[in-house]
Structures are given as structure tokens and as C-alpha cells.
Amino acid sequence: MSQLRTVQVLGGGSAGSSAHVGSLAAGLVARGVQVTVCAPAELDHAYDFAGTGARFVPVPRRSDPAAVAALRAACAGADVVHAHGLHAAVRSGLALGGRRTPLVLTWHTRAHAEGARRRLLHLLERRAARAAAVVLGASSDLVDRARRRGARDARLAPVAVPAPGSPVLLHDSKVRAELGVVERPLIVSVGSLVPHHGYGTLLDAARMWRQLDPVPLLVIAGEGRERGALQRRIRDEDLPVRLIGSRDDIAELLAVADLAVLASRWEARSVLAQEALRLGVPLVATAVGGVPELVGDAAELVPYGNAEATARVVARLLADPAARERLAAAGRMQAAGWPSEDDTIAQVLSVYDELVQPSAAARGR
């Protein structure tokens, strides 16, 4: 068979989906696949898709005729088009209209909306799921959701987070000093500053942590539309919290933390959770979405939106070094059983082979 040609379509999405596309592109190129990545230009600047050996085509995250035409041109001659995220799948379906090129969708995460926007989201999910020959869900609940939305073939396909390129130094005193935590515990949370990440709940918990001695510092890495409101609360209530903006050294930040906290309303395979367990950083997380199946017994789970439960569990763990050590060891063991990047690439290639071989046979008749 001639060289397999695949187009990876990314519409913006999360840091996790962008990192996954970079990892997938590099792995596919290394296995002799011809890869084109279509994404907004700013994502190539951040993730260097061209540096993986893939061809990069800038395509804006829009569904207007010009953007769809650019995507259609980029997909010409592809054996498989692989969309990452709902918007990317819908746009890819439009671009492939009239062609028999199979479309694969990796569904990385769930959006949240209310009222009319919720109905529109439902329609978007249904259209994306039905456009794809195969839907790969990052968690079991996403697989179930894809089937409810009419997917012909939906499968679990855990997305591996790329391992750090170099060893991460644990308990680096210099990093802790830069964050202002020399003699006090450090709690780290990571993610965009948007409502569904639950930072309002974390600030409520931080107000309760002021009773502890020493008072821990909560550091939140990320940017988003809630920054102003969160910063005002931190100032007005004199909370022991720092917003440090977007960072490209998340592993280094987590490595110096006493605890990591994930307060989200929903997650599939949280990058924060994966990085924390891999590094042996004790994790407190909400029992939502794919988090329980991801962490198993290697993290403390709390209900979403329950500041009192979050504060209580964090306080207990900060007072019990032995419990933190047990969680750290359990986290490393849990992470060792996750699929590797090679496993992820092998699964994706097997899906491509299933879809391409029947098409090649049909063309040969």
C-alpha cells in the first residue's frame, strides 16, 4: 500500500488536545505516515506542529465558506481525516461533503451551556457524532454520550499526556521561594479561569484554610475571563491565593507542591490529574466525568462544588505526611498503568487501517 496520508484538524480546543495532536503527529510521522495538521496559526506557534515533521496548514476556527474551503483543499487526497473536538468535526464534515474520505473524531472534553446555548450544544454534539465513521472518546462517559448522540461506532481511547522532555526536580527550594512558600504548605491548581473549573469553590475553601497554622498558599496557574472577578475576591477577602497566569512549566510547579487540587465540574482525562499522579504529588479532585476511572484509589475524591468537603480533606492531608506519602506512591503506581503515547498512536493507527483498507479494496475493484 502507498504511504498513508492523514489530516489532523484542530479547531482551538484545550491545551490537552493540542498537546495530543502534537504527540500524535510526531508518532505518526515516525511510523512513515504523511501528516498534515490544520489548526489556527497561533497554535503552531505554541506547539510547533511543523517541528514534528508534519505539514502545517493554518486554518482559522471558523465555519465560514473561506475557512471551510481552505480545510477542504488541505484534505484533498487524504486517506483519513481526524478531527479533534466537536467544532473541528463539524467543520471537517462540511469540508468533506461529497467525498468518501473517512472521518475520525477524538472527543476530548465536554462543554457546558444553559438554555438556548444548551440546545445548540446538543445539536453540535449530534452533528459531530453522526459525521464521524469512528468516535474515540477520552473517557467512558464521553463514549456513552457519543452513542446517545447517534455515533455509528464509538470506542474508548484514553489520550496519553506527553511525558516531560527532561527530568523534573522534586521539592526544588528555588521554585518554592519564587512562589513565596518557604515555611508554608503549597497547594497548586491548573486550568483556564472559567466557571466550570470551579475556582469559586476553591476560593471558598481557601477562606477556611486561613484557620490553619501555617496558612497554606493556593497558587492557580491559568488565564481566562474570570481573572478579574477572582482577583477582586482574593483582594477583598484577603485570601491566601495567588493567580500566576498561564505557565509553560506546569510539571515544575506541581513538583514543588504539597498538594494538587482539581475542582472542575467535569473532566475526561485531566492533564493536571495525570501530571500530579505521574510526579507523585497527592491529589484532591472532584468525582466527576472520567476522573474516578483515571485516578482509581490514588487520589482523594470530593463532590463538585462542595467547598467544605474540599477544605476538610486538604486540611487533613496537610496534617498527615504519612497519608500524603501513601497517596504519592499510589499515584505513581496508577500512572504506570496508563496507556503510553506509543499505545495511543498504535490504537489510532489500527483505526485508520480499519477504515482505509476497505476503501482501498473498493477502489481496486
Coordinates of C-alpha atoms in Angstrom, one line a residue:
M1 CA 0.0 0.0 0.0
S2 CA 1.2 3.6 -0.7
Q3 CA 2.1 5.9 2.1
L4 CA -0.9 6.6 4.4
R5 CA -2.0 10.2 4.3
T6 CA -3.8 11.7 7.2
V7 CA -5.0 15.2 8.1
Q8 CA -5.3 16.2 11.8
V9 CA -7.8 19.0 12.3
L10 CA -7.7 21.1 15.5
G11 CA -10.1 24.0 16.0
G12 CA -8.6 25.6 19.0
G13 CA -9.5 23.3 21.9
S14 CA -7.7 22.7 25.1
A15 CA -4.0 22.5 25.9
G16 CA -4.5 18.8 26.3
S17 CA -6.0 18.3 22.9
S18 CA -3.3 20.5 21.3
A19 CA -0.5 18.6 23.0
H20 CA -2.2 15.3 22.0
V21 CA -2.2 16.4 18.3
G22 CA 1.5 17.3 18.6
S23 CA 2.3 13.9 20.1
L24 CA 0.1 12.0 17.6
A25 CA 1.7 13.9 14.6
A26 CA 5.2 13.1 15.8
G27 CA 4.4 9.4 16.4
L28 CA 2.6 9.0 13.0
V29 CA 5.4 10.7 11.1
A30 CA 8.0 8.4 12.8
R31 CA 5.9 5.5 11.6
G32 CA 6.0 6.6 8.0
V33 CA 2.6 8.3 7.8
Q34 CA 2.2 11.5 5.9
V35 CA 0.6 14.0 8.3
T36 CA -0.9 17.4 7.7
V37 CA -2.1 19.5 10.7
C38 CA -4.8 22.1 10.2
A39 CA -5.2 24.5 13.1
P40 CA -5.2 28.2 13.9
A41 CA -1.8 29.7 13.2
E42 CA -1.3 30.7 16.9
L43 CA -1.4 27.0 17.9
D44 CA 1.5 26.2 15.6
H45 CA 3.5 29.0 17.3
A46 CA 2.7 27.4 20.7
Y47 CA 3.0 23.7 19.9
D48 CA 5.3 23.7 16.8
F49 CA 3.4 21.1 14.8
A50 CA 5.7 21.7 11.8
G51 CA 8.6 20.7 14.1
T52 CA 7.1 17.1 14.3
G53 CA 7.8 16.6 10.6
A54 CA 4.1 17.2 9.7
R55 CA 3.0 19.7 7.1
F56 CA 1.2 22.6 8.8
V57 CA -1.7 24.5 7.2
P58 CA -3.2 27.5 9.1
V59 CA -7.0 27.3 9.1
P60 CA -8.9 29.6 11.4
R61 CA -11.5 28.3 13.9
R62 CA -14.5 29.4 11.8
S63 CA -17.1 27.7 9.7
D64 CA -17.5 30.4 7.0
P65 CA -17.1 29.4 3.3
A66 CA -13.5 30.6 3.1
A67 CA -12.3 28.6 6.2
V68 CA -14.2 25.5 5.0
A69 CA -12.7 25.9 1.5
A70 CA -9.2 26.1 3.0
L71 CA -9.8 23.0 5.0
R72 CA -11.3 21.2 2.0
A73 CA -8.2 22.0 0.0
A74 CA -5.9 20.7 2.8
C75 CA -7.9 17.4 3.0
A76 CA -7.7 16.7 -0.8
G77 CA -6.0 13.3 -1.3
A78 CA -6.2 12.3 2.4
D79 CA -6.9 8.7 3.3
V80 CA -8.3 9.7 6.7
V81 CA -9.2 13.0 8.3
H82 CA -9.0 13.0 12.1
A83 CA -10.8 15.9 13.9
H84 CA -10.1 16.8 17.5
G85 CA -13.1 18.3 19.2
L86 CA -16.7 18.9 18.2
H87 CA -16.2 22.1 16.2
A88 CA -13.3 20.5 14.3
A89 CA -15.5 17.5 13.4
V90 CA -18.4 19.6 12.2
R91 CA -16.1 21.8 10.0
S92 CA -14.3 18.7 8.7
G93 CA -17.7 17.1 7.8
L94 CA -18.6 20.3 5.8
A95 CA -15.2 20.2 4.1
L96 CA -15.5 16.6 3.2
G97 CA -19.0 16.9 1.8
G98 CA -19.4 14.7 -1.3
R99 CA -16.1 12.8 -0.6
R100 CA -15.8 9.3 0.7
T101 CA -12.8 10.1 2.9
P102 CA -13.5 8.6 6.4
L103 CA -13.6 11.0 9.3
V104 CA -12.4 10.1 12.8
L105 CA -13.4 12.2 15.8
T106 CA -11.5 12.3 19.1
W107 CA -13.9 13.7 21.6
H108 CA -11.6 15.2 24.3
T109 CA -13.9 17.1 26.6
R110 CA -17.4 18.3 27.3
A111 CA -18.7 21.8 27.0
H112 CA -21.3 23.3 29.4
A113 CA -24.1 25.6 28.5
E114 CA -27.6 26.5 29.7
G115 CA -30.9 27.5 28.0
A116 CA -30.8 28.0 24.3
R117 CA -27.0 27.5 24.2
R118 CA -27.5 24.1 25.7
R119 CA -29.9 23.1 22.9
L120 CA -27.4 24.4 20.3
L121 CA -24.6 22.3 22.0
H122 CA -26.8 19.2 21.8
L123 CA -27.2 19.8 18.1
L124 CA -23.5 20.3 17.7
E125 CA -22.7 17.1 19.5
R126 CA -25.2 15.1 17.4
R127 CA -23.9 16.5 14.2
A128 CA -20.3 15.8 15.1
A129 CA -21.0 12.3 16.3
R130 CA -23.0 11.4 13.2
A131 CA -20.4 12.8 10.8
A132 CA -17.7 10.5 12.0
A133 CA -17.1 7.0 10.9
V134 CA -15.5 6.3 14.3
V135 CA -15.7 8.4 17.5
L136 CA -12.8 7.9 20.0
G137 CA -13.9 9.1 23.5
A138 CA -11.2 10.1 26.0
S139 CA -13.4 8.7 28.9
S140 CA -16.2 6.2 29.2
D141 CA -18.9 8.8 29.8
L142 CA -17.9 10.5 26.5
V143 CA -18.2 7.2 24.7
D144 CA -21.7 6.8 26.1
R145 CA -22.6 10.3 25.2
A146 CA -21.4 9.8 21.6
R147 CA -23.6 6.7 21.3
R148 CA -26.6 8.7 22.7
R149 CA -25.9 11.3 20.0
G150 CA -26.1 8.8 17.2
A151 CA -22.4 7.7 16.7
R152 CA -22.2 4.7 14.4
D153 CA -19.0 3.4 16.2
A154 CA -17.8 4.9 19.5
R155 CA -14.8 3.5 21.4
L156 CA -12.8 4.3 24.5
A157 CA -9.4 5.8 23.5
P158 CA -7.6 7.3 26.5
V159 CA -5.4 10.2 25.5
A160 CA -1.9 10.0 26.9
V161 CA -0.3 13.2 28.1
P162 CA 3.3 13.6 26.7
A163 CA 5.9 12.9 29.3
P164 CA 8.2 15.9 30.3
G165 CA 11.2 16.2 27.9
S166 CA 13.6 16.3 30.8
P167 CA 13.6 15.1 34.4
V168 CA 11.6 17.3 36.8
L169 CA 13.3 18.2 40.1
L170 CA 11.0 17.5 43.0
H171 CA 10.8 19.9 46.0
D172 CA 13.0 22.5 44.3
S173 CA 13.5 25.1 47.0
K174 CA 14.3 27.8 44.5
V175 CA 10.9 27.4 42.8
R176 CA 9.1 27.4 46.1
A177 CA 11.0 30.6 47.2
E178 CA 9.9 32.3 43.9
L179 CA 6.3 31.4 44.7
G180 CA 6.6 32.8 48.3
V181 CA 6.3 29.4 50.1
V182 CA 9.4 28.7 52.1
E183 CA 7.8 27.9 55.5
R184 CA 4.2 27.2 54.5
P185 CA 2.4 24.5 52.5
L186 CA 1.8 25.0 48.8
I187 CA -1.4 23.9 47.0
V188 CA -1.4 24.1 43.2
S189 CA -4.3 24.1 40.8
V190 CA -4.0 24.5 37.0
G191 CA -6.5 25.4 34.3
S192 CA -8.2 28.2 32.4
L193 CA -10.0 30.7 34.6
V194 CA -13.6 29.8 33.5
P195 CA -16.6 28.9 35.6
H196 CA -16.6 25.1 35.1
H197 CA -13.1 24.8 36.6
G198 CA -14.6 25.5 40.0
Y199 CA -12.3 28.2 41.2
G200 CA -15.1 29.9 43.1
T201 CA -15.3 26.8 45.2
L202 CA -11.6 26.8 45.7
L203 CA -11.6 30.4 47.0
D204 CA -14.4 29.4 49.4
A205 CA -12.1 26.6 50.6
A206 CA -9.1 28.9 50.9
R207 CA -11.1 31.2 53.2
M208 CA -11.5 28.2 55.5
W209 CA -7.7 27.4 55.2
R210 CA -6.9 30.7 56.9
Q211 CA -7.6 28.9 60.2
L212 CA -4.7 26.5 59.6
D213 CA -1.2 27.1 61.1
P214 CA 0.8 27.7 59.0
V215 CA -1.7 29.0 56.4
P216 CA -1.2 27.3 53.1
L217 CA -0.9 29.2 49.8
L218 CA -3.1 28.3 46.9
V219 CA -1.4 29.0 43.5
I220 CA -3.6 28.9 40.4
A221 CA -1.9 28.7 37.0
G222 CA -4.1 29.8 34.1
E223 CA -5.8 32.7 32.3
G224 CA -9.4 33.4 31.4
R225 CA -12.4 35.6 31.6
E226 CA -12.9 35.1 35.4
R227 CA -9.5 36.6 36.3
G228 CA -10.9 40.0 37.3
A229 CA -13.6 38.6 39.5
L230 CA -11.3 36.1 41.2
Q231 CA -8.7 38.7 41.8
R232 CA -11.2 41.0 43.4
R233 CA -12.4 38.3 45.7
I234 CA -8.8 37.4 46.7
R235 CA -8.1 41.1 47.5
D236 CA -11.4 41.9 49.2
E237 CA -11.5 38.8 51.3
D238 CA -7.7 38.7 51.9
L239 CA -7.5 35.1 50.7
P240 CA -4.2 33.2 50.7
V241 CA -4.3 32.7 46.9
R242 CA -2.1 33.8 44.0
L243 CA -3.1 33.9 40.4
I244 CA 0.1 33.4 38.4
G245 CA -1.2 33.4 34.8
S246 CA -0.5 30.9 32.1
R247 CA 2.7 28.9 32.5
D248 CA 4.7 26.5 30.4
D249 CA 6.4 24.9 33.5
I250 CA 3.4 23.1 35.0
A251 CA 5.3 20.0 35.8
E252 CA 7.9 22.0 37.7
L253 CA 5.2 23.8 39.6
L254 CA 3.4 20.6 40.6
A255 CA 6.7 19.0 41.5
V256 CA 7.2 21.5 44.4
A257 CA 3.6 21.4 45.6
D258 CA 2.5 19.7 48.8
L259 CA -0.9 19.0 47.2
A260 CA -2.7 19.5 43.9
V261 CA -6.4 20.3 43.7
L262 CA -8.8 19.8 40.8
A263 CA -12.1 21.4 41.4
S264 CA -13.7 21.1 37.9
R265 CA -17.4 20.5 37.2
W266 CA -16.3 17.9 34.6
E267 CA -13.1 16.4 33.2
A268 CA -12.3 13.4 30.9
R269 CA -8.5 12.8 31.4
S270 CA -7.4 15.9 33.3
V271 CA -3.9 17.0 32.4
L272 CA -3.5 18.3 35.9
A273 CA -4.5 14.9 37.4
Q274 CA -2.2 13.0 35.1
E275 CA 0.8 15.2 35.8
A276 CA 0.2 15.2 39.5
L277 CA -0.1 11.4 39.8
R278 CA 2.9 10.8 37.5
L279 CA 5.0 13.0 39.7
G280 CA 3.8 11.6 42.9
V281 CA 2.0 14.7 44.1
P282 CA -1.0 14.0 46.3
L283 CA -4.2 15.0 44.5
V284 CA -7.6 16.1 45.8
A285 CA -10.1 16.0 42.9
T286 CA -13.8 16.2 42.2
A287 CA -15.6 12.9 41.5
V288 CA -16.8 13.9 38.0
G289 CA -16.7 12.6 34.5
G290 CA -13.7 10.4 33.8
V291 CA -11.7 11.4 36.9
P292 CA -12.7 8.4 39.0
E293 CA -11.7 5.9 36.3
L294 CA -8.5 7.8 35.7
V295 CA -7.2 8.1 39.3
G296 CA -8.7 4.9 40.9
D297 CA -7.8 4.9 44.6
A298 CA -4.8 7.1 44.1
A299 CA -6.5 10.4 44.9
E300 CA -8.9 11.8 47.4
L301 CA -12.3 12.5 45.7
V302 CA -14.8 15.1 46.8
P303 CA -18.2 16.3 45.4
Y304 CA -18.2 19.1 42.8
G305 CA -19.0 22.5 44.3
N306 CA -18.5 21.4 48.0
A307 CA -16.0 23.9 49.4
E308 CA -16.4 22.5 53.0
A309 CA -15.5 18.9 51.9
T310 CA -12.6 20.2 49.8
A311 CA -11.3 22.3 52.7
R312 CA -11.7 19.4 55.2
V313 CA -9.8 16.9 53.0
V314 CA -7.0 19.3 52.2
A315 CA -6.6 20.2 55.9
R316 CA -6.5 16.5 56.9
L317 CA -3.8 15.7 54.3
L318 CA -1.6 18.7 55.2
A319 CA -1.7 17.5 58.8
D320 CA -0.8 13.9 57.8
P321 CA 2.6 13.5 56.0
A322 CA 2.2 9.7 56.0
A323 CA -1.1 9.9 54.2
R324 CA 0.4 12.2 51.6
E325 CA 3.2 9.7 51.1
R326 CA 0.7 6.8 50.6
L327 CA -1.1 8.9 48.0
A328 CA 2.1 9.8 46.3
A329 CA 3.1 6.1 46.0
A330 CA -0.4 5.1 44.8
G331 CA -0.3 7.9 42.2
R332 CA 2.9 6.7 40.7
M333 CA 1.6 3.2 40.6
Q334 CA -1.7 4.3 39.0
A335 CA 0.1 6.3 36.4
A336 CA 2.4 3.4 35.4
G337 CA -0.7 1.5 34.3
W338 CA -2.0 4.3 31.9
P339 CA -1.6 3.9 28.2
S340 CA 1.6 5.4 26.9
E341 CA 2.0 7.7 23.9
D342 CA 3.0 4.6 21.9
D343 CA -0.2 2.8 22.9
T344 CA -2.3 5.8 21.9
I345 CA -0.6 6.0 18.5
A346 CA -0.9 2.3 17.9
Q347 CA -4.6 2.4 18.6
V348 CA -5.2 5.3 16.3
L349 CA -3.2 3.6 13.5
S350 CA -5.3 0.5 13.9
V351 CA -8.5 2.6 13.5
Y352 CA -7.0 4.2 10.4
D353 CA -6.2 0.7 8.9
E354 CA -9.7 -0.5 9.5
L355 CA -11.2 2.5 7.6
V356 CA -8.6 2.7 4.8
Q357 CA -8.3 -0.9 3.8
P358 CA -12.0 -1.4 2.8
S359 CA -11.8 1.9 0.8
A360 CA -8.6 0.7 -0.9
A361 CA -10.2 -2.6 -1.8
A362 CA -13.3 -0.8 -3.2
R363 CA -11.1 1.4 -5.4
G364 CA -9.3 -1.7 -6.7
R365 CA -12.4 -3.4 -7.9

